[in-house]
Tab-separated table of C-alpha atoms in Angstrom:
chain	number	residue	atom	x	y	z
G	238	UNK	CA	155.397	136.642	72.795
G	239	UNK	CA	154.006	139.631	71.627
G	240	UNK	CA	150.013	139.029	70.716
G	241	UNK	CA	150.382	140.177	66.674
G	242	UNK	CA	153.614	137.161	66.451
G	243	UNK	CA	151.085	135.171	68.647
G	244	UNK	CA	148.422	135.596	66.079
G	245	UNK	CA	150.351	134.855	63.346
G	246	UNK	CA	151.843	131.615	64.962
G	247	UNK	CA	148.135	131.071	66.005
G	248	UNK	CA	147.657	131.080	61.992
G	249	UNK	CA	150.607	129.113	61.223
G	250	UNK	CA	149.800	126.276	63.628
G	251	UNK	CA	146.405	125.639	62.180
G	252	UNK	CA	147.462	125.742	58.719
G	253	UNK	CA	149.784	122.624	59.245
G	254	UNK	CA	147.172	121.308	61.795
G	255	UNK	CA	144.950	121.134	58.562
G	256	UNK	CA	147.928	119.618	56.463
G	257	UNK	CA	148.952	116.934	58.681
G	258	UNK	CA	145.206	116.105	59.145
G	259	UNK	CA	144.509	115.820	55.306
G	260	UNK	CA	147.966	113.804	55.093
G	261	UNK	CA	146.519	111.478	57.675
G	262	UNK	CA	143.299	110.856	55.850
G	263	UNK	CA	145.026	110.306	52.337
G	264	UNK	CA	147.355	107.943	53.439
G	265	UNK	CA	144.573	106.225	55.786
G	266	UNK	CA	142.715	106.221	51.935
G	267	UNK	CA	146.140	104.880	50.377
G	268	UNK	CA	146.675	101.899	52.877
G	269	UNK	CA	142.630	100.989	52.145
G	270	UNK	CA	143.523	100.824	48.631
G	271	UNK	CA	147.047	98.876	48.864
G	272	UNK	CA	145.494	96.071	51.240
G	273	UNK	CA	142.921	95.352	48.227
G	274	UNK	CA	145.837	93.444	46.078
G	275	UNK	CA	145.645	89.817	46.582
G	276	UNK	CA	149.497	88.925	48.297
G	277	UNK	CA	151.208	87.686	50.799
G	278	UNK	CA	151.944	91.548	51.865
G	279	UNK	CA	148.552	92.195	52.006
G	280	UNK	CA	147.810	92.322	55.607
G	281	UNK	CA	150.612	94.686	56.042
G	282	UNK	CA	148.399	97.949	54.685
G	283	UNK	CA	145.889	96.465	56.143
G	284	UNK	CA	147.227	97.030	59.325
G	285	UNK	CA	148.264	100.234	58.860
G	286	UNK	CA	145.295	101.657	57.402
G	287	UNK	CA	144.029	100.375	61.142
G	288	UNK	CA	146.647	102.264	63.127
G	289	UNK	CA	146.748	104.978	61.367
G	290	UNK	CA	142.586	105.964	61.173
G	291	UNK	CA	142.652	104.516	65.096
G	292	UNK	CA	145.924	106.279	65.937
G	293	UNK	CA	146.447	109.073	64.199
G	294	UNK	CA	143.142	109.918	62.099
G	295	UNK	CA	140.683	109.932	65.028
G	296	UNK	CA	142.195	111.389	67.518
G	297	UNK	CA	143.300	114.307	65.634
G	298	UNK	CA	139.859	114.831	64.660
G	299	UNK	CA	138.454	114.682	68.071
G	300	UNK	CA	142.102	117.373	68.819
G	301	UNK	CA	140.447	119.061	66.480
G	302	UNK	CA	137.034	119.444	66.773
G	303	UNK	CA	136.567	118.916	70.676
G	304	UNK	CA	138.534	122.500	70.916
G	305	UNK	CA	135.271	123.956	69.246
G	306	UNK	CA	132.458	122.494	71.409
G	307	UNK	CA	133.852	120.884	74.752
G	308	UNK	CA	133.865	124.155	77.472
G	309	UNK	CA	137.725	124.808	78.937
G	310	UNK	CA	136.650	125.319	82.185
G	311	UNK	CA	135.977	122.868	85.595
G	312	UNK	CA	132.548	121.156	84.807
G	313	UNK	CA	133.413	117.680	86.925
G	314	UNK	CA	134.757	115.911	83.868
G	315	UNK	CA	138.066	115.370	83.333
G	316	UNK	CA	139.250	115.471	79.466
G	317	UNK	CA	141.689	112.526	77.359
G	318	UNK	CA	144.379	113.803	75.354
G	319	UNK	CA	142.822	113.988	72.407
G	320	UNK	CA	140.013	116.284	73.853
G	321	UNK	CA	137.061	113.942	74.488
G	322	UNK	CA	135.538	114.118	77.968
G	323	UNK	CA	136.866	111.752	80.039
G	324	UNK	CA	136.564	109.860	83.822
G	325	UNK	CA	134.199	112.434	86.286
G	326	UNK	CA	135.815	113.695	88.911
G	327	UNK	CA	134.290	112.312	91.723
G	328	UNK	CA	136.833	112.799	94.757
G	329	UNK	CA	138.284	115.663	96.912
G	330	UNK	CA	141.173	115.207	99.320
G	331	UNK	CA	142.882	117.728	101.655
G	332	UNK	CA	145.910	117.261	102.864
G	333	UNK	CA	149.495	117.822	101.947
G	334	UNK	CA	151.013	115.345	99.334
G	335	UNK	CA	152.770	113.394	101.854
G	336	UNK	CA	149.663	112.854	103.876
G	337	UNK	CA	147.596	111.499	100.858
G	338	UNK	CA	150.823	108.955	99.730
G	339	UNK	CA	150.815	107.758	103.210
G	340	UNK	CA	146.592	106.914	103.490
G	341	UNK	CA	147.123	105.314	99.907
G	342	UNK	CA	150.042	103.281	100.639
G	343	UNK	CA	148.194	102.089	103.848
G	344	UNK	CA	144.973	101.341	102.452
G	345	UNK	CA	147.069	98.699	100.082
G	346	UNK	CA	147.167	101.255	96.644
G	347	UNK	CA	150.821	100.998	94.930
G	348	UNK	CA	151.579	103.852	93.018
G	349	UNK	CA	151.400	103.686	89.246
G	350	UNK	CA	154.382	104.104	86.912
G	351	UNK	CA	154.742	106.541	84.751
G	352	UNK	CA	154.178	106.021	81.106
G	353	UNK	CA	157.398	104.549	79.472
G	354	UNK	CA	158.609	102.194	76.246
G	355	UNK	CA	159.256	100.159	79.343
G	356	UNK	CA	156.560	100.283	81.360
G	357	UNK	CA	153.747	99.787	78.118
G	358	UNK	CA	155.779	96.805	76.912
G	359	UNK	CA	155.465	95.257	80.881
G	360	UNK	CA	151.859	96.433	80.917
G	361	UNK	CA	151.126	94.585	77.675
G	362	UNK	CA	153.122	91.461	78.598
G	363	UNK	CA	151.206	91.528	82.289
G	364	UNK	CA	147.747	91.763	80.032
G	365	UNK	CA	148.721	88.890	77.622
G	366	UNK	CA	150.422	86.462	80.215
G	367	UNK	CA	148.231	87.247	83.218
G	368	UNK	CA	151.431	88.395	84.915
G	369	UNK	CA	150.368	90.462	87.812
G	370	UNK	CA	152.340	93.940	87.962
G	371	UNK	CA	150.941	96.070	90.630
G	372	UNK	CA	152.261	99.290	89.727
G	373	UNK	CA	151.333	99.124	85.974
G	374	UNK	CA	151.143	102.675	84.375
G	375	UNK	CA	147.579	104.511	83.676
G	376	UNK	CA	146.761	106.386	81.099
G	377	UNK	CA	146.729	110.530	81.201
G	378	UNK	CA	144.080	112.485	81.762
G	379	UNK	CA	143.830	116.568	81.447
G	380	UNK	CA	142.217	118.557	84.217
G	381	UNK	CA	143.676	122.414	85.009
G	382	UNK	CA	145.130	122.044	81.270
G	383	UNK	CA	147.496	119.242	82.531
G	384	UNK	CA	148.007	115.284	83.483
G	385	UNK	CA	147.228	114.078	86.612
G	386	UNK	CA	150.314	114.603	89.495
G	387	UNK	CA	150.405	110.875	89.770
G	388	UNK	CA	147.967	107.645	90.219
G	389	UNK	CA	147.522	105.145	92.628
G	390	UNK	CA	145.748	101.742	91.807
G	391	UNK	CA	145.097	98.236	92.723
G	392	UNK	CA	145.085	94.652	91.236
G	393	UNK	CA	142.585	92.310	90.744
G	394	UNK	CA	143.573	88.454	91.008
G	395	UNK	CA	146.852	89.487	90.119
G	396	UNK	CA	145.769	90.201	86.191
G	397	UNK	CA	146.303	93.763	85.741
G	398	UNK	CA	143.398	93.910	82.882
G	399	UNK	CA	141.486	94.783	85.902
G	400	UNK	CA	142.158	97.237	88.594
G	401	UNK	CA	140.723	99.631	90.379
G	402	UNK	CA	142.521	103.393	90.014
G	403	UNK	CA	142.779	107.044	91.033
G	404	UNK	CA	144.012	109.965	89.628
G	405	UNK	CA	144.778	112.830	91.609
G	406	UNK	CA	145.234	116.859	90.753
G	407	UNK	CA	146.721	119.094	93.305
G	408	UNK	CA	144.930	121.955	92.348
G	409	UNK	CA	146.018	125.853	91.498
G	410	UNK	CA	146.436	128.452	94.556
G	411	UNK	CA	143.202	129.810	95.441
G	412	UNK	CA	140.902	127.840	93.242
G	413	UNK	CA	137.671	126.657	95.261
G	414	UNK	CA	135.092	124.077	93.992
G	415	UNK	CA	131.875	125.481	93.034
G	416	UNK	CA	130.381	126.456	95.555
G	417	UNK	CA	133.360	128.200	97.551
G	418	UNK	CA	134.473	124.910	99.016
G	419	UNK	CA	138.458	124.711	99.344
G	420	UNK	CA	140.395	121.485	98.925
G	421	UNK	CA	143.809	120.959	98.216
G	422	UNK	CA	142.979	117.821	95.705
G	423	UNK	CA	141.035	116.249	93.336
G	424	UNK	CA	140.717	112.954	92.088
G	425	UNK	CA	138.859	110.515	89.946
G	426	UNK	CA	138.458	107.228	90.838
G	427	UNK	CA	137.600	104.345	88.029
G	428	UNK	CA	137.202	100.279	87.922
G	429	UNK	CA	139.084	98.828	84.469
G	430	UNK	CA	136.996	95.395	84.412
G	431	UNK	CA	138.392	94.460	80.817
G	432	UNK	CA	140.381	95.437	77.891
G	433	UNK	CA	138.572	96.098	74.403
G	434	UNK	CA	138.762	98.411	71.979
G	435	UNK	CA	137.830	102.614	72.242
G	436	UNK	CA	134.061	103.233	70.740
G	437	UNK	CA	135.502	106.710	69.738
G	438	UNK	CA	138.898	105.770	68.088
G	439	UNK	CA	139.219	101.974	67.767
G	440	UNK	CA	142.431	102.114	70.044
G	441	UNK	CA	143.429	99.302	72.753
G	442	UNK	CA	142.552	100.717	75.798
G	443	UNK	CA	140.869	99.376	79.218
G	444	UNK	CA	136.962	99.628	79.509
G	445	UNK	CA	135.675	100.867	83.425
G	446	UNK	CA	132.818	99.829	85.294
G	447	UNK	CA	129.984	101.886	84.627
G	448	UNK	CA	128.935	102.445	88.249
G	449	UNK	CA	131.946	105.145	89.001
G	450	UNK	CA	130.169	106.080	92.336
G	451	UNK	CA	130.662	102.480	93.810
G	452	UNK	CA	134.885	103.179	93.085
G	453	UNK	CA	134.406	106.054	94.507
G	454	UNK	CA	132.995	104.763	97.849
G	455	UNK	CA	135.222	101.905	97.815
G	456	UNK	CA	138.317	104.130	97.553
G	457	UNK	CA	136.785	106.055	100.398
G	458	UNK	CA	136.141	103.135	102.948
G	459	UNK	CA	139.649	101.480	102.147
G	460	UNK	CA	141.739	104.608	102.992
G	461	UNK	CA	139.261	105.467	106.167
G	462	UNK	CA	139.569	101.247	107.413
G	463	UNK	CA	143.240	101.618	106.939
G	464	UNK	CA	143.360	104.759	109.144
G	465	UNK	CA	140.497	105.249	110.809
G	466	UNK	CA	141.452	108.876	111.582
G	467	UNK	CA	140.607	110.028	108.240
G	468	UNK	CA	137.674	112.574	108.054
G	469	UNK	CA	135.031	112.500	105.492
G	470	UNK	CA	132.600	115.444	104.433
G	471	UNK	CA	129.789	115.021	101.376
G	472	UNK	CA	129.005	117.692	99.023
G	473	UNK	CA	125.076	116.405	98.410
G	474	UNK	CA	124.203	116.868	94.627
G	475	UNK	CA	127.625	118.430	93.714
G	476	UNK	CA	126.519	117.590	90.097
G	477	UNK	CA	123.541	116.852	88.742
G	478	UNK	CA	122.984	112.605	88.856
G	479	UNK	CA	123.144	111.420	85.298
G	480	UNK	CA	124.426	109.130	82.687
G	481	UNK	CA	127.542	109.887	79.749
G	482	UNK	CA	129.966	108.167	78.305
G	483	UNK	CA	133.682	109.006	78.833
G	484	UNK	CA	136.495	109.500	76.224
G	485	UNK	CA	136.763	105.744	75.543
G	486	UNK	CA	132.950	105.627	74.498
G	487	UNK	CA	132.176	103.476	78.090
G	488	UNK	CA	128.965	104.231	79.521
G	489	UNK	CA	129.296	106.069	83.512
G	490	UNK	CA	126.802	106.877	85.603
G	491	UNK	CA	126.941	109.011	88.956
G	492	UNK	CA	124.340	110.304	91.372
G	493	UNK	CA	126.471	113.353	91.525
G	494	UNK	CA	127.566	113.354	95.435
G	495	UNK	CA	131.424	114.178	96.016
G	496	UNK	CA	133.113	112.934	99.108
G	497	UNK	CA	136.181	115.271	100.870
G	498	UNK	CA	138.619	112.960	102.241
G	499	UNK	CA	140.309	114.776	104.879
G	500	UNK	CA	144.196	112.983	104.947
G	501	UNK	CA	145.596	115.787	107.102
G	502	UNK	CA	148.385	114.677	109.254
G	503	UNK	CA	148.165	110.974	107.837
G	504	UNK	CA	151.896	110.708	106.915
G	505	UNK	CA	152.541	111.709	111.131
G	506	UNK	CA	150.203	108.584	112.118
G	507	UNK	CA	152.246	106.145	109.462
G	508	UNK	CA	153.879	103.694	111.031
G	509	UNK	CA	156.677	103.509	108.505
G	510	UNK	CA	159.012	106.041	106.464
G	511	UNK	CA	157.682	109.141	105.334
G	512	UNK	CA	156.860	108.844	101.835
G	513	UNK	CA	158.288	110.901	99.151
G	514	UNK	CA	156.820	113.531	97.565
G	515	UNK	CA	156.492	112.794	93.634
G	516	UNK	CA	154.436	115.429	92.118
G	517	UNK	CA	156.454	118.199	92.823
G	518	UNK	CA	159.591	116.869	90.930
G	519	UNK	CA	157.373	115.733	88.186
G	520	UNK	CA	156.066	118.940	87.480
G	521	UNK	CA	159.872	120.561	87.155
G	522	UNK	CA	161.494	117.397	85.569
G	523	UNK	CA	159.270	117.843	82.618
G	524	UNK	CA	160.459	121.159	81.826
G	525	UNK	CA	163.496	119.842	81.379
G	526	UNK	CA	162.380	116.567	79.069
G	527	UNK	CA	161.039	117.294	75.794
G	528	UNK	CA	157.582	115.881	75.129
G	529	UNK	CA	157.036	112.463	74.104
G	530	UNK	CA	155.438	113.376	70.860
G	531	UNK	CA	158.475	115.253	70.293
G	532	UNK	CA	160.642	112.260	71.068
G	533	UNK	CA	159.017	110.475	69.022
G	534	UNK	CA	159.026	112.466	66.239
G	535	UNK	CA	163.059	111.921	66.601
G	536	UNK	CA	162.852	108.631	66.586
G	537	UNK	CA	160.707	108.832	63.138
G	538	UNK	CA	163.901	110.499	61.645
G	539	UNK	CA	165.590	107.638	62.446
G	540	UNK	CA	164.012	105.323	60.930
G	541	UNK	CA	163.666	107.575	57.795
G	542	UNK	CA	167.579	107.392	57.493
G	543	UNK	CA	167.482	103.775	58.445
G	544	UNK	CA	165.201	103.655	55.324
G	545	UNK	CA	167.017	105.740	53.141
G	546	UNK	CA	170.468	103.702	53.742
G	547	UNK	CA	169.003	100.321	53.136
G	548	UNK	CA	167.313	101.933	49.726
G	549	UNK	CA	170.388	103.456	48.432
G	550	UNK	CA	171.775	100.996	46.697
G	551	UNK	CA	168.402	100.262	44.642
G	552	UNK	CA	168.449	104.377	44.099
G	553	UNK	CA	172.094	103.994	42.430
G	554	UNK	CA	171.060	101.367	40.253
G	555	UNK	CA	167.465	103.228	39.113
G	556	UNK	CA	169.427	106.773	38.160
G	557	UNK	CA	172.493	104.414	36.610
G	558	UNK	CA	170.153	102.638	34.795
G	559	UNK	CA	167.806	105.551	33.395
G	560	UNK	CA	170.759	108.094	33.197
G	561	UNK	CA	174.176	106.425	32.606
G	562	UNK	CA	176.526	109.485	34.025
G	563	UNK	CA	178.305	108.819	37.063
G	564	UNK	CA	178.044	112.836	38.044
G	565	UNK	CA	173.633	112.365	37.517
G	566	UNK	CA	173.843	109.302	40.470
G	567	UNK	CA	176.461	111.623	42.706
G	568	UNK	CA	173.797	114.392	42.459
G	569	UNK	CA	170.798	112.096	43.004
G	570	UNK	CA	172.135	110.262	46.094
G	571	UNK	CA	173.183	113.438	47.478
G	572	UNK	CA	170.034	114.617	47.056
G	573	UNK	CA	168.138	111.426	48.225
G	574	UNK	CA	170.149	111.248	51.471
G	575	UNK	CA	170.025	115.359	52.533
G	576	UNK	CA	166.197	115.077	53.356
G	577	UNK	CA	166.937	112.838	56.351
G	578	UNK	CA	170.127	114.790	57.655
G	579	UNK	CA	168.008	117.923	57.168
G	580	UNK	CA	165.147	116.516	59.262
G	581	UNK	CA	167.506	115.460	61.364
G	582	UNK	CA	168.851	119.068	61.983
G	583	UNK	CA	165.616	120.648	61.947
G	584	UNK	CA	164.530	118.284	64.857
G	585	UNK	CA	167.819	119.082	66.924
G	586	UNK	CA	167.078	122.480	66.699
G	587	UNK	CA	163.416	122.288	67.561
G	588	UNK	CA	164.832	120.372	70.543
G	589	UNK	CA	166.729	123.384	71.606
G	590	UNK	CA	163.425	125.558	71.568
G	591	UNK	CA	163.961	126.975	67.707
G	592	UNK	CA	160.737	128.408	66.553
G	593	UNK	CA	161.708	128.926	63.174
G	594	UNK	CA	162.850	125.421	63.199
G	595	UNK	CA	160.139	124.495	64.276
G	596	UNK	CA	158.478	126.132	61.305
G	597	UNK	CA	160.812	125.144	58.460
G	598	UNK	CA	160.410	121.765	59.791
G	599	UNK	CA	156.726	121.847	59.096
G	600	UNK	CA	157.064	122.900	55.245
G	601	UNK	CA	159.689	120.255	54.594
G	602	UNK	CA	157.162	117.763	55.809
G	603	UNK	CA	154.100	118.646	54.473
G	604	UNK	CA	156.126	119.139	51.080
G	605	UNK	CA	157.611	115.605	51.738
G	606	UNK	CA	154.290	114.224	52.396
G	607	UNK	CA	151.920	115.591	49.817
G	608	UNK	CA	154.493	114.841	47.396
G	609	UNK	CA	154.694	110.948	48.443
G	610	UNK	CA	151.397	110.561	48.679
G	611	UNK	CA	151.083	112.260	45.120
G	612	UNK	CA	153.233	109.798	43.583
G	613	UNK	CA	151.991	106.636	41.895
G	614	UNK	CA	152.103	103.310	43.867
G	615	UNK	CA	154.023	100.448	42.991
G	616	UNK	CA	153.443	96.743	42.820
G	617	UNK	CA	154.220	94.342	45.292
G	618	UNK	CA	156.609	94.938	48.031
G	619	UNK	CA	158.108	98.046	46.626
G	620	UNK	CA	154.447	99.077	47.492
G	621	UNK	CA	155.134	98.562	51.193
G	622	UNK	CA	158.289	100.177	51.588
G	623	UNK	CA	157.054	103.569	49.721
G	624	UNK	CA	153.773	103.592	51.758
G	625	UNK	CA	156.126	103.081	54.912
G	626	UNK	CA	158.392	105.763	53.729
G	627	UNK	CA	154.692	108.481	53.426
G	628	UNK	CA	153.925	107.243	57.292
G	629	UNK	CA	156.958	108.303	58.504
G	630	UNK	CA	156.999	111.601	56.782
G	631	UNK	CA	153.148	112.206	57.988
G	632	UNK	CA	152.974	111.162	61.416
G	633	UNK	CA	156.239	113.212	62.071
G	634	UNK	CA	154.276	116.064	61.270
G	635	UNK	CA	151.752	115.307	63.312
G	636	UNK	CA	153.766	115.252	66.385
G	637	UNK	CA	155.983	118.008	65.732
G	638	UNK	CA	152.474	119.892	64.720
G	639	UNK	CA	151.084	119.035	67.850
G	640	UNK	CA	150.359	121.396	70.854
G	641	UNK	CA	152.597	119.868	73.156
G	642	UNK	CA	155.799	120.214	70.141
G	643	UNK	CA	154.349	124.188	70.047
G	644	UNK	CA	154.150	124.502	73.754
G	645	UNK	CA	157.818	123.120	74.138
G	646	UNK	CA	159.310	125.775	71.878
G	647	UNK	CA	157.382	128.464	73.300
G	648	UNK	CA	158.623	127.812	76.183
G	649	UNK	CA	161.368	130.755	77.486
G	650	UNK	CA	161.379	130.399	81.081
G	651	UNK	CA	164.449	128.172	82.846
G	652	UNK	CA	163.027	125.269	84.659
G	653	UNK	CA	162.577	126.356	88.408
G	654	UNK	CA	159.878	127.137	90.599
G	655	UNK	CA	158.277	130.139	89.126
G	656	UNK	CA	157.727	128.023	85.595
G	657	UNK	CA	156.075	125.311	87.853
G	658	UNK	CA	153.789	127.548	89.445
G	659	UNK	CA	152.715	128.982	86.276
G	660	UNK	CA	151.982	125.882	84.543
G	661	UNK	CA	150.062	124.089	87.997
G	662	UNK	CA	148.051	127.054	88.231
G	663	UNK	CA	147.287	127.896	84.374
């Protein structure tokens, strides 16, 4: 893209960045308000006004303002979604990706699954029931401006509330630690001892162990017991010792030392099938799979025309009643029912890469939102279904506001190597 169009998208992005972050707070304000009337329905905004400051509210503002202040370069740290500085990096491995899938595998670590509506509701149910599920999903974390390749972790009593867990980067062609030391990965290793709520966002999430270093020597000594072949090298003081917090507000500590794990030829001295590679396929699948928040935002626009067909009917008898002429309700419900075929377009098209799409989308919903929330609130559960009806018109703008929506239509390379390369080693 040429840098003046850049610019201006540059512009237009943080316009509706602002928008969908004002929407947020007003109907975060709007739910406060609704949940003080005295019903049955009650708790319903109060919930809302919960997910939507914890969900939606926060960590926009943390998108926001963490761009400003947190450095976007390698300072040991990796960073959560939202922007916050996360888990410290406090591994290095060399090896080929094989080699470190066959020390993890031996050492007893099951690989995690990915992130799915699957997966999260069998993580949950393992949480609540004390079900044990060994390959349970982890959370992302950004380091090189992307997730981690994959994750390997390991129960605790069979409750997966509490694990220990790795990340791992491979990282970009001819980057070297500080220092000049080369290694082919990075990892950080953390102990979840609990669930609780985020200090920084009031989300569900898992709360680690503050002593990260003592992870990071157990993950060590089970992959060098397991294979005692392994070689290990310490970078003394790779990072200054100290104590922070990490992007779900729990307190780490380090003394700043950073073992090299050297896996080389580890998948040769497996006893058992080669493992296969993951990473690799991840990194070119996903240029070929929209973004979740993007997804999401589609299944938003569902639910708006789920919404619209079920309040329909009450629409014809409002415009009968007020109006009378059978021509005034054709117009109305025509009208009523083109904003979620339109979205519905405008969010195909945005699938297939449509900047302008994109764009148009954007007004629609920030007109469709300020609008809403402008409108007076009715009693009882009329109340509900409006304030329902504002959420789904403002958190689809969030997502499709989002980087990740942006860096999906920007996208003009075909999926293949070249676009792999670019992204691993941005």
């Amino acid at each position: 893209m040429p840098p003046t169009r850049r610019r201006v998208s540059d512009v237009f992005d943080a316009v509706f960045i602002l928008i969908a972050l004002v929407c947020v707070g007003w109907l975060s304000v709007r739910l406060l308000i609704a949940s003080f009337q005295l019903s049955w329905v009650s708790f319903v905004p109060i919930l809302g006004f919960y997910a939507v400051v914890a969900y939606l509210l926060l960590p926009r503002l943390h998108q926001v303002f963490t761009n400003l202040y947190v450095p976007d370069y390698f300072i040991g740290r990796t960073r959560t979604g939202d922007g916050l500085l996360g888990d410290p990096v406090n591994l290095a491995f060399d090896g080929t990706e094989a080699d470190l899938h066959a020390a993890m595998r031996a050492a007893g670590w099951s690989l995690a699954d990915e992130i799915t509506i699957a997966s999260s509701f069998k993580m949950i149910a393992s949480t609540v029931f004390r079900r044990t599920y060994k390959e349970a999903p982890v959370s992302d974390l950004m380091l090189f401006r992307r997730r981690q390749d994959f994750a390997y972790q390991q129960e605790v009593g069979g409750d997966a509330s509490k694990r220990h867990h790795v990340r791992f980067w491979k990282v970009p062609d001819g980057w070297l630690l500080p220092g000049g030391v080369q290694v082919g990965w990075v990892a950080a290793g953390t102990y979840d001892r609990r669930v609780g709520l985020s200090l920084f966002t009031g989300q569900v999430t898992h709360k680690i162990d503050p002593d990260t270093d003592a992870e990071r020597d157990y993950i060590v000594d089970t992959v060098r017991y397991a294979d005692p072949a392994v070689g290990l090298h310490i970078i003394d003081g790779f990072s200054i010792a100290y104590h922070s917090r990490n992007g779900g507000g729990d307190s780490i500590r380090t003394d700043g030392n950073l073992p090299i794990v050297d896996a080389n030829g580890a998948a040769q001295r497996s006893p058992g099938p080669l493992p296969v590679p993951v990473s690799d396929a991840a990194a070119i699948t996903k240029h070929h799979i929209p973004p979740a928040g993007l997804l999401f935002a589609g299944l938003l626009v569902l639910l708006r025309s789920v919404q619209t067909v079920l309040l329909l009917p009450l629409v014809v008898r409002i415009v009968r009643a007020e109006m009378g002429e059978t021509w005034m309700v054709i117009v109305a419900c025509a009208t009523f029912v083109s904003f979620p075929l339109l979205y519905l377009t405008l969010w195909l098209l945005t699938l297939a890469r449509r900047r302008w799409a994109r764009t148009l989308f954007m007004v629609t919903l920030s007109l469709d939102a300020v609008s809403s929330l402008l409108e007076t609130v009715p009693h009882g559960a009329m109340r509900i279904v409006m304030l329902a009806g504002v959420a789904l018109s403002v958190m689809t703008l969030l997502m499709v506001s989002g980087s990740a929506a942006r860096a999906w239509v920007d996208e003009r390379k075909k999926p293949g190597v070249g676009a792999v390369n670019a992204d691993v080693s941005s």
